[in-house]
Structures are given as C-alpha cells and as structure tokens.
Amino acid sequence: MRALTANPSETIEGRARVPGDKSISHRALMIAALATGQSTIEGLLEGEDVLRTAAAMQVLGAEIERGPGTPWRVWGRGVGGLIEPGRVLDMGNSGTGARLLLGILASHPLTAVLTGDASLRGRPMARVTAPLREMGAQFFARDGCRLPLTVVGTRRAAPISYTLPVASAQVKSAVLFAGLNAPGATRVIEPAPTRDHTERMLRTFGAKIDVAQGPGGRAATLQGQPELRGQSLRVPGDPSSAAFPLVAAAVLPGSRLRLEGVGINPHRTGLIDTLVEMGAGIEMENRREEAGEPVADLAIAAASLSGVEVPASRAPSMIDEYPILAVAAACAQGATVMHGLAELRVKESDRLGAVARGLAACGVEVEEGPDSLTVHGTGGRVPGGAVIETALDHRIAMSFLILGLAAERPVTVDDADPIETSFPGFAALMVGLGAKLTAP
Ligand code: S3P
C-alpha cells in the first residue's frame, strides 16, 4: 500500500498519450485466443487487470508472447478449443476479466475455478451465471454467487435470446462469448445500449453478428461456431483513462492539453458530452478508425464550468466516469445532479458512497440518494485537505488525486497501487503535464 498526495497545482499543459483501452484489451486477448493462427496486438493496456486476462488465456492453452518494444502476439486455439486449466484462475481486481471469461468457459467442456482480490470477491456474478445456466453451464458458488466460483462448462451449449435486466456490456459480452461455441443464433437484447466493443471486434475477427433496433431495444445476433481468424490490431487509447487529465485541464484555469489517439466510441463519450454541456471546450481532431473503433486526438482548454443535470439515459455511456465527473462538478458553478447511478454501488467499490464521502471530507457539499448524486460546486478551488480511502478502487484514487490539484489544501489517497490496474504510469504522465503529485 503506497499513499500519494496531490498538491494544489497551477496549469495542465502539453500533449500526452494515455494507455490502451481496458475493455478492448481484454476482448482482444480473449478473442485472439479463440481464433486460429496468429494475432498481433499493438497498444495493449499493460495494466494489472489485462495482464491477469493474458495469464488466464495462457493457462487455458493460448500461446501469448510479448517481446520488449514489440506488439503482443497470440496464437489461438480456435472456437471451443480451450483446455481445462490446471490451476485456479485469479482475475485480480477485474470484473470485466472475470465475467467475460465465465462466458467463454460456459460453452467449453471443462471445469475451472475463478477467484479475485477482496474487491472482486465481493461483486455480483449472478448477472452472468443466470443466462449462462440457461445455455447449459453449471456454476457452484458461495452465498450471493460471488467468487471464488467453479464453472462446469457444457459441450452442448444452447443458443438463447436474452434481454438484459441491467445495462451491462459485461453481461452482453459473456452471453455472446458463450454463444460463440453454440450452434445457431445467440441474441442479446439491450433496452439501453452499452459499449459495443465485443460486437465490433468479433466482426473484425470474422464472426457474423447483426445489430438491429427493435421494439425491445437494440438486438445483437451472433451466428454460432464461426471460424475466427487471427488479426493485427492496434488498441485505441482508453477514454476512461483520458478522463482524468481531461478533467484536470478543464478545471485548472489557463490549462491547454492534447491527448492523442483516444477511442471515441459513441457508447463511451458521455463524459465528453457532459463536460461540453458544462462549458468545457473540447475538440475531437484527426478522426480515424483503429481496430474497428473510432479514434481522435482530443484538444481541451480550461473554461469556467457550470452545473448541469445528467439524465439516467446517459449512464451507460459514462458509467466509469461519474467519480471524475463529480470532481469537475465540485469545481463548477452551481449544482450538478446525476441520475441513474445504482450500478455504481457494485463497481470496484461502492463508488456512489465513496465519492459522496470523499467530496464531503474535502469540504464539498453533496447529497447522496439511493441512485443519484448532487454536487454543489464551489465555482473555483475546493477546500481539500483530506485523506481518502481508495478501497481497492483505481478510479476513486485517480479522481481524488485530480481533485487535490484543484484544491486549496493537499488531498492524499491512502493507496495508489490500484491505479496500476487500468492506468500504469498515471502519476508520471500527470506530473509531466504539470500536476504536483508527491509522496505524503
Ligand atoms: C465494461 C463494462 C462496464 C464498465 C467496466 C468495463 C466492459 O461494466 O463499468 O469498467 O468492458 O464491458 P458493466 O458491464 O458492469 O456495466
């Protein structure tokens, strides 16, 4: 456990490239492991979460190689070709790693045991085991369907049509991954559309997957047992990581920042839309496509922000960005009201509670509802001067460090190590742009 302090800072200036997208990195390794032949992956996020997925796919029989300064290379085993693991699969802190892998394992005739760190062992898994049971897999778990958990996959997976009860790209992806080794069409219907990286990447590897808008929502239909072929990919920069330097630049007067090669998938840009509504000047320049995903360079200059009302319908497109939005809101003029936040309670920590407590400790007026948050902005620097408990949550740590830059007194996070799960090099990158981060 390593504490880190953010000291009041002046401006954020310069240009930078954030690490690869976490969601896309997990999917690239998993799908490459289910393809035939070689895949090369450039820009893979080399954070703890993704390294756990790489290690798991190796134990399941994929060959994975990484040379210094070269792209990752994966030799897959083909759809349905993974082998039974000889040890427990420890997915660390990663809900995405665990839930997506359960989908893959559900339609393989093997037995596997998954576990994770204290945060992941507290997170609900029934949301994926329920549809995967319908497809024929069996799960044995302790009370509340938490990890550690045993999956007994099936040789004869049944394709299903499943309507998501919660807006979750992880659940959608788990069902589609299980459907890869089921005969016929597996369909997932989403009343509220979530990130579509799985659909895009499966298509890139050669799967047939149709997306249609129907009365019940957006339906993604996958034809089972495709031949996935190895690909060469470049993973875009993670917009959820870009969010931290972006907000720092938005709230520190006089800042100017350019972030190169950031993914701008429309299911991920809710924070940018909200910051623009609040008055931030953000440009998306040099738009292009990488790995079937839209990418741009983001240019931002500081502006004075005003509070807004963020509708629940926007939550899926910024689900991981509420903690950092709350920081922007704390520095804005007036109240920002965020709705539809129930899912934040089951992330790496109870993020709604953690954000409300942390902001209050930093002298910001907040109101926490069961699934909403109201932040009364100061219209300038916040008081700060608190020690924040990270609770194994990388985004809580990074958010409060950004708050400390815009505070009157330093803000310390008790444990900065979890930042490694998604944003290795966060502190060095921020310091390079002008942030005053120091050991306490
Ligand atoms: C993710 C989906 C989201 C998000 C998570 C990554 C993914 O989770 O919070 O960080 O890669 O599919 P949910 O599916 O639980 O909303």
Coordinates of C-alpha atoms and ligand atoms in Angstrom, one line a residue:
M1 CA 0.0 0.0 0.0
R2 CA 1.6 3.3 -1.2
A3 CA -0.1 6.6 -0.4
L4 CA 0.1 9.5 -2.8
T5 CA -0.6 13.2 -2.3
A6 CA -2.0 15.7 -4.8
N7 CA -0.9 19.3 -4.1
P8 CA -2.6 22.4 -5.4
S9 CA -1.3 22.9 -8.9
E10 CA -1.4 25.7 -11.5
T11 CA -2.0 24.5 -15.1
I12 CA -2.1 21.3 -17.0
E13 CA -0.2 21.8 -20.3
G14 CA 1.2 19.7 -23.1
R15 CA 0.4 16.6 -25.1
A16 CA 0.2 13.0 -24.0
R17 CA -1.0 9.6 -25.0
V18 CA -3.0 7.5 -22.4
P19 CA -2.6 3.7 -22.2
G20 CA -4.7 1.3 -24.3
D21 CA -8.4 0.8 -23.7
K22 CA -9.0 -1.7 -20.9
S23 CA -12.3 -3.0 -22.3
I24 CA -10.8 -3.5 -25.8
S25 CA -7.6 -5.0 -24.5
H26 CA -9.4 -7.8 -22.6
R27 CA -11.5 -8.6 -25.6
A28 CA -8.5 -8.6 -28.0
L29 CA -6.7 -11.2 -25.9
M30 CA -9.8 -13.3 -25.4
I31 CA -10.9 -13.3 -29.0
A32 CA -7.4 -13.8 -30.3
A33 CA -7.2 -16.9 -28.0
L34 CA -10.4 -18.2 -29.7
A35 CA -9.1 -17.5 -33.2
T36 CA -7.0 -19.7 -35.4
G37 CA -3.5 -18.5 -36.4
Q38 CA -1.5 -15.6 -35.1
S39 CA -2.8 -12.2 -33.9
T40 CA -0.7 -9.2 -33.2
I41 CA -1.9 -6.6 -30.8
E42 CA -0.3 -3.1 -30.5
G43 CA -1.0 -0.7 -27.8
L44 CA -2.4 -3.3 -25.4
L45 CA -3.1 -2.0 -22.0
E46 CA -0.3 -3.5 -19.8
G47 CA -2.2 -2.9 -16.6
E48 CA -2.8 -5.5 -13.9
D49 CA -6.3 -6.3 -15.0
V50 CA -5.3 -7.1 -18.6
L51 CA -2.2 -9.0 -17.5
R52 CA -4.4 -11.3 -15.5
T53 CA -6.5 -12.0 -18.5
A54 CA -3.4 -12.7 -20.6
A55 CA -2.2 -15.1 -17.9
A56 CA -5.6 -16.8 -17.8
M57 CA -5.7 -17.3 -21.5
Q58 CA -2.3 -18.8 -21.4
V59 CA -3.3 -21.3 -18.7
L60 CA -6.3 -22.1 -21.0
G61 CA -3.9 -23.1 -23.8
A62 CA -3.4 -20.0 -25.9
E63 CA 0.2 -19.1 -26.7
I64 CA 1.0 -15.5 -25.8
E65 CA 4.3 -13.7 -26.3
R66 CA 5.4 -10.3 -25.7
G67 CA 8.9 -9.0 -26.7
P68 CA 10.3 -5.8 -25.4
G69 CA 9.0 -2.9 -27.6
T70 CA 7.1 -5.3 -29.9
P71 CA 3.4 -5.9 -30.2
W72 CA 1.8 -8.7 -28.2
R73 CA 1.4 -11.9 -30.2
V74 CA -1.3 -14.5 -29.6
W75 CA -1.7 -18.0 -31.2
G76 CA -5.3 -19.0 -30.6
R77 CA -6.9 -22.4 -30.2
G78 CA -10.0 -21.9 -32.3
V79 CA -13.6 -21.5 -31.1
G80 CA -14.3 -24.2 -28.5
G81 CA -10.6 -25.2 -28.3
L82 CA -9.5 -24.0 -24.9
I83 CA -8.1 -26.6 -22.5
E84 CA -9.0 -27.3 -18.8
P85 CA -6.9 -25.1 -16.6
G86 CA -4.5 -26.8 -14.2
R87 CA -4.8 -24.1 -11.6
V88 CA -7.2 -21.5 -10.2
L89 CA -7.7 -18.5 -12.5
D90 CA -7.1 -15.4 -10.4
M91 CA -8.6 -12.4 -12.2
G92 CA -7.3 -9.9 -9.6
N93 CA -9.4 -6.8 -9.5
S94 CA -11.1 -7.2 -12.8
G95 CA -14.9 -7.6 -13.1
T96 CA -14.6 -7.5 -16.9
G97 CA -11.9 -10.2 -17.0
A98 CA -13.9 -12.5 -14.7
R99 CA -17.4 -12.0 -16.3
L100 CA -16.2 -12.3 -19.9
L101 CA -14.1 -15.3 -19.1
L102 CA -17.1 -17.0 -17.5
G103 CA -19.0 -16.6 -20.7
I104 CA -16.2 -18.2 -22.7
L105 CA -15.8 -21.1 -20.3
A106 CA -19.5 -21.8 -20.1
S107 CA -19.5 -23.3 -23.6
H108 CA -16.3 -25.3 -23.2
P109 CA -16.5 -28.9 -21.8
L110 CA -14.2 -28.2 -18.8
T111 CA -14.2 -27.3 -15.1
A112 CA -12.5 -24.1 -13.9
V113 CA -12.3 -22.2 -10.6
L114 CA -12.2 -18.4 -10.7
T115 CA -11.2 -16.1 -7.9
G116 CA -10.0 -12.5 -7.5
D117 CA -9.0 -9.9 -4.9
A118 CA -11.2 -8.8 -2.0
S119 CA -13.0 -6.2 -4.2
L120 CA -13.8 -8.7 -7.0
R121 CA -14.8 -11.4 -4.5
G122 CA -17.5 -9.0 -3.2
R123 CA -19.0 -8.3 -6.6
P124 CA -22.2 -10.0 -8.0
M125 CA -21.7 -12.7 -10.6
A126 CA -25.4 -13.9 -10.8
R127 CA -26.0 -11.4 -13.6
V128 CA -23.8 -13.6 -15.8
T129 CA -24.4 -17.0 -14.3
A130 CA -28.2 -16.7 -14.8
P131 CA -28.1 -16.5 -18.6
L132 CA -25.1 -18.9 -18.9
R133 CA -27.1 -21.5 -16.9
E134 CA -29.9 -21.2 -19.4
M135 CA -27.3 -22.1 -22.1
G136 CA -26.3 -25.3 -20.2
A137 CA -23.4 -24.3 -17.9
Q138 CA -23.3 -25.1 -14.2
F139 CA -21.9 -22.9 -11.5
F140 CA -21.1 -23.6 -7.9
A141 CA -20.5 -20.6 -5.7
R142 CA -20.8 -19.4 -2.2
D143 CA -23.7 -17.4 -0.9
G144 CA -24.7 -14.5 -3.2
C145 CA -23.0 -16.1 -6.2
R146 CA -19.6 -14.4 -5.5
L147 CA -16.1 -15.6 -6.4
P148 CA -14.4 -18.0 -5.7
L149 CA -16.7 -19.8 -8.1
T150 CA -16.5 -23.1 -10.1
V151 CA -17.8 -23.2 -13.6
V152 CA -18.6 -26.5 -15.3
G153 CA -18.9 -25.7 -18.9
T154 CA -21.1 -27.6 -21.4
R155 CA -20.2 -29.4 -24.6
R156 CA -23.7 -28.8 -25.9
A157 CA -24.4 -25.1 -25.3
A158 CA -27.9 -24.0 -26.3
P159 CA -28.2 -20.6 -28.1
I160 CA -30.5 -18.3 -26.3
S161 CA -32.3 -15.0 -26.8
Y162 CA -31.6 -12.9 -23.7
T163 CA -32.9 -9.5 -22.7
L164 CA -30.5 -7.7 -20.3
P165 CA -32.1 -6.9 -17.0
V166 CA -29.3 -4.4 -16.2
A167 CA -27.5 -2.2 -18.7
S168 CA -24.2 -4.2 -18.7
A169 CA -21.7 -4.7 -21.6
Q170 CA -20.1 -7.4 -19.5
V171 CA -23.3 -9.4 -19.3
K172 CA -23.9 -8.9 -23.0
S173 CA -20.4 -9.9 -23.8
A174 CA -20.5 -13.0 -21.6
V175 CA -23.6 -14.3 -23.4
L176 CA -22.2 -13.6 -26.8
F177 CA -18.9 -15.2 -25.9
A178 CA -20.8 -18.3 -24.7
G179 CA -22.7 -18.2 -28.0
L180 CA -19.5 -18.5 -30.0
N181 CA -19.5 -22.2 -29.3
A182 CA -23.2 -22.8 -29.5
P183 CA -24.9 -23.9 -32.8
G184 CA -27.3 -21.4 -34.2
A185 CA -28.1 -17.8 -33.3
T186 CA -27.5 -16.3 -29.8
R187 CA -29.2 -13.0 -29.4
V188 CA -28.8 -10.3 -26.7
I189 CA -31.4 -7.5 -26.5
E190 CA -30.4 -4.3 -24.6
P191 CA -33.1 -1.9 -23.6
A192 CA -30.3 0.7 -23.0
P193 CA -27.4 0.3 -25.4
T194 CA -24.0 -0.3 -23.8
R195 CA -20.4 -0.3 -25.2
D196 CA -20.3 -2.4 -28.4
H197 CA -16.6 -3.4 -28.4
T198 CA -17.4 -7.1 -28.4
E199 CA -19.6 -6.8 -31.4
R200 CA -17.1 -4.7 -33.3
M201 CA -14.1 -7.0 -32.5
L202 CA -16.0 -10.3 -33.2
R203 CA -16.8 -8.8 -36.6
T204 CA -13.2 -7.8 -37.2
F205 CA -12.1 -11.5 -36.5
G206 CA -14.7 -12.8 -39.0
A207 CA -17.8 -13.6 -37.0
K208 CA -21.2 -12.9 -38.4
I209 CA -23.0 -10.6 -36.0
D210 CA -26.0 -8.4 -36.9
V211 CA -27.3 -5.5 -34.9
A212 CA -30.8 -4.2 -35.3
Q213 CA -33.0 -1.8 -33.4
G214 CA -36.3 -3.4 -32.4
P215 CA -39.3 -2.5 -30.1
G216 CA -37.5 -4.0 -27.1
G217 CA -34.2 -2.2 -27.8
R218 CA -31.0 -3.0 -29.6
A219 CA -30.6 -6.7 -30.5
A220 CA -27.2 -8.2 -31.3
T221 CA -27.4 -11.6 -33.0
L222 CA -24.4 -13.8 -33.3
Q223 CA -24.2 -16.8 -35.6
G224 CA -22.5 -19.6 -33.5
Q225 CA -19.4 -21.6 -34.3
P226 CA -17.8 -19.1 -36.7
E227 CA -14.2 -19.5 -37.8
L228 CA -12.4 -16.6 -36.1
R229 CA -9.1 -15.8 -37.9
G230 CA -6.1 -14.1 -36.3
Q231 CA -5.8 -10.3 -36.9
S232 CA -3.4 -7.5 -36.5
L233 CA -4.9 -4.8 -34.2
R234 CA -4.0 -1.5 -32.6
V235 CA -5.8 -0.8 -29.4
P236 CA -7.0 2.9 -29.1
G237 CA -6.2 5.0 -26.0
D238 CA -8.8 4.5 -23.2
P239 CA -11.3 7.3 -23.0
S240 CA -11.9 6.3 -19.3
S241 CA -8.2 7.0 -18.6
A242 CA -8.2 10.1 -20.7
A243 CA -11.0 11.4 -18.5
F244 CA -8.6 12.2 -15.6
P245 CA -6.1 14.5 -17.4
L246 CA -9.1 15.9 -19.4
V247 CA -10.9 17.0 -16.2
A248 CA -7.7 18.3 -14.7
A249 CA -7.2 20.5 -17.8
A250 CA -10.9 21.6 -17.8
V251 CA -10.9 22.8 -14.2
L252 CA -7.4 24.4 -13.8
P253 CA -7.5 27.9 -15.3
G254 CA -5.1 28.5 -18.1
S255 CA -4.6 24.8 -19.0
R256 CA -4.3 23.5 -22.6
L257 CA -3.9 19.8 -23.3
R258 CA -3.9 17.5 -26.3
L259 CA -4.4 13.7 -25.9
E260 CA -3.5 11.7 -28.9
G261 CA -5.2 8.6 -30.2
V262 CA -8.2 8.3 -27.8
G263 CA -11.1 6.0 -28.5
I264 CA -14.3 7.9 -29.2
N265 CA -16.8 5.0 -29.5
P266 CA -20.2 6.8 -29.1
H267 CA -21.1 4.4 -26.3
R268 CA -18.1 5.8 -24.3
T269 CA -18.3 9.5 -24.8
G270 CA -20.9 10.5 -22.2
L271 CA -18.4 12.4 -20.1
I272 CA -17.2 14.5 -23.0
D273 CA -20.8 15.3 -23.9
T274 CA -21.4 16.3 -20.3
L275 CA -18.2 18.4 -20.0
V276 CA -19.1 20.3 -23.2
E277 CA -22.6 20.9 -21.8
M278 CA -20.9 22.3 -18.6
G279 CA -19.0 24.7 -20.8
A280 CA -15.7 22.9 -21.5
G281 CA -14.0 23.5 -24.8
I282 CA -13.2 20.0 -26.2
E283 CA -12.4 19.4 -29.9
M284 CA -12.1 15.9 -31.5
E285 CA -9.5 16.3 -34.2
N286 CA -7.9 14.0 -36.8
R287 CA -10.7 11.4 -36.6
R288 CA -9.8 8.0 -37.8
E289 CA -10.5 4.3 -37.3
E290 CA -8.4 1.7 -35.5
A291 CA -9.3 -1.9 -34.7
G292 CA -12.8 -1.2 -36.0
E293 CA -13.2 1.6 -33.4
P294 CA -13.4 5.4 -34.0
V295 CA -10.4 7.3 -32.6
A296 CA -9.4 11.0 -32.4
D297 CA -7.0 13.4 -30.8
L298 CA -8.7 15.4 -28.1
A299 CA -7.8 19.0 -27.5
I300 CA -9.1 20.8 -24.4
A301 CA -8.6 24.2 -22.9
A302 CA -9.8 25.2 -19.4
A303 CA -13.1 27.1 -19.2
S304 CA -15.4 28.0 -16.4
L305 CA -17.8 25.2 -15.9
S306 CA -21.5 25.3 -14.8
G307 CA -23.5 22.6 -13.1
V308 CA -25.9 20.6 -15.2
E309 CA -28.5 17.8 -14.8
V310 CA -27.1 14.5 -16.2
P311 CA -30.0 12.2 -17.3
A312 CA -30.1 8.5 -16.3
S313 CA -30.2 7.6 -20.0
R314 CA -26.6 8.8 -20.3
A315 CA -25.3 6.4 -17.6
P316 CA -24.2 3.5 -19.9
S317 CA -22.0 5.8 -22.0
M318 CA -20.1 7.2 -19.0
I319 CA -20.6 4.5 -16.3
D320 CA -17.0 4.6 -15.2
E321 CA -16.7 8.4 -15.4
Y322 CA -19.0 9.5 -12.6
P323 CA -16.3 9.8 -10.0
I324 CA -14.3 12.1 -12.2
L325 CA -17.4 14.0 -13.3
A326 CA -18.2 14.6 -9.7
V327 CA -14.7 16.2 -9.4
A328 CA -15.5 18.5 -12.3
A329 CA -18.9 19.2 -10.7
A330 CA -17.2 20.2 -7.4
C331 CA -15.2 22.9 -9.2
A332 CA -18.2 24.1 -11.4
Q333 CA -20.5 26.9 -10.6
G334 CA -23.8 25.7 -9.2
A335 CA -25.3 22.2 -8.7
T336 CA -24.7 19.1 -10.9
V337 CA -27.4 16.4 -10.5
M338 CA -26.6 12.9 -11.7
H339 CA -29.3 10.3 -12.1
G340 CA -29.4 6.5 -12.7
L341 CA -26.3 5.6 -10.6
A342 CA -27.4 2.4 -9.0
E343 CA -24.8 0.4 -10.8
L344 CA -22.0 2.4 -9.2
R345 CA -22.7 0.6 -6.0
V346 CA -21.4 -2.7 -7.4
K347 CA -18.2 -1.5 -9.1
E348 CA -14.7 -2.0 -7.7
S349 CA -16.1 -0.2 -4.6
D350 CA -19.4 1.4 -3.8
R351 CA -18.4 4.3 -5.9
L352 CA -21.5 6.4 -5.1
G353 CA -20.8 6.2 -1.4
A354 CA -17.1 6.6 -1.9
V355 CA -17.5 9.8 -4.0
A356 CA -20.0 11.3 -1.7
R357 CA -17.9 10.6 1.5
G358 CA -14.7 11.8 -0.2
L359 CA -16.2 15.0 -1.5
A360 CA -17.7 15.8 1.9
A361 CA -14.4 15.2 3.5
C362 CA -12.8 17.7 1.1
G363 CA -15.4 20.4 2.1
V364 CA -17.8 20.0 -0.9
E365 CA -21.5 20.0 -0.3
V366 CA -23.1 16.7 -1.6
E367 CA -26.4 14.9 -1.4
E368 CA -26.3 11.1 -1.9
G369 CA -29.5 9.4 -3.0
P370 CA -30.1 5.7 -3.5
D371 CA -29.1 6.1 -7.2
S372 CA -28.4 9.8 -7.6
L373 CA -25.8 12.3 -6.6
T374 CA -26.0 16.1 -6.3
V375 CA -22.7 18.0 -6.1
H376 CA -22.8 21.7 -5.2
G377 CA -19.8 23.2 -7.0
T378 CA -17.7 25.9 -5.5
G379 CA -17.1 27.7 -8.8
G380 CA -13.4 27.5 -8.2
R381 CA -11.0 25.7 -5.9
V382 CA -12.4 23.3 -3.4
P383 CA -11.2 23.3 0.2
G384 CA -9.5 19.8 0.1
G385 CA -7.2 18.8 3.0
A386 CA -8.4 15.2 3.4
V387 CA -7.1 11.6 3.3
I388 CA -9.3 9.4 1.0
E389 CA -9.6 5.7 1.4
T390 CA -9.0 4.0 -2.0
A391 CA -10.9 0.8 -1.1
L392 CA -9.1 -1.1 -3.9
D393 CA -10.7 1.2 -6.5
H394 CA -8.4 2.7 -9.1
R395 CA -10.9 5.3 -10.3
I396 CA -11.6 6.6 -6.8
A397 CA -7.8 7.0 -6.3
M398 CA -7.3 8.9 -9.6
S399 CA -10.4 11.1 -9.2
F400 CA -9.4 12.4 -5.7
L401 CA -5.8 13.0 -6.9
I402 CA -7.3 15.2 -9.6
L403 CA -9.4 16.9 -7.0
G404 CA -6.3 17.6 -5.0
L405 CA -4.7 19.5 -7.9
A406 CA -7.7 21.8 -7.9
A407 CA -7.9 22.2 -4.1
E408 CA -6.7 24.8 -1.6
R409 CA -5.0 22.1 0.6
P410 CA -3.5 18.8 -0.5
V411 CA -5.5 15.6 -0.9
T412 CA -3.9 12.3 -0.1
V413 CA -5.1 8.8 -1.2
D414 CA -4.1 6.1 1.2
D415 CA -3.3 3.6 -1.5
A416 CA -2.3 4.5 -5.1
D417 CA -1.3 0.9 -6.1
P418 CA -4.8 0.0 -7.6
I419 CA -4.1 2.7 -10.3
E420 CA -1.9 0.0 -11.9
T421 CA -5.0 -2.0 -12.8
S422 CA -6.0 0.4 -15.5
F423 CA -3.5 3.3 -15.9
P424 CA 0.1 2.3 -15.4
G425 CA 2.2 5.5 -15.5
F426 CA -0.6 7.7 -14.3
A427 CA 1.4 9.7 -11.8
A428 CA 4.4 10.2 -14.2
L429 CA 2.1 11.3 -17.0
M430 CA 0.3 13.8 -14.8
V431 CA 3.5 15.2 -13.3
G432 CA 4.8 15.6 -16.9
L433 CA 1.8 17.8 -17.6
G434 CA 2.3 20.0 -14.5
A435 CA 0.5 18.1 -11.7
K436 CA 2.1 18.3 -8.3
L437 CA 1.9 14.7 -7.1
T438 CA 4.3 13.7 -4.3
A439 CA 4.7 11.1 -1.6
P440 CA 2.9 12.3 1.5
Ligands
S3P1 C1 -17.0 -2.9 -19.1 C2 -18.4 -2.7 -18.8 C3 -18.8 -1.8 -17.7 C4 -17.7 -1.0 -17.1 C5 -16.4 -1.8 -17.0 C6 -16.0 -2.3 -18.3 C7 -16.7 -3.8 -20.2 O1 -19.3 -2.7 -16.7 O2 -18.1 -0.4 -15.9 O3 -15.4 -1.0 -16.4 O4 -15.5 -3.8 -20.6 O5 -17.6 -4.5 -20.7 P1 -20.8 -3.2 -16.6 O6 -21.0 -4.2 -17.7 O7 -20.9 -3.9 -15.3 O8 -21.7 -2.0 -16.8

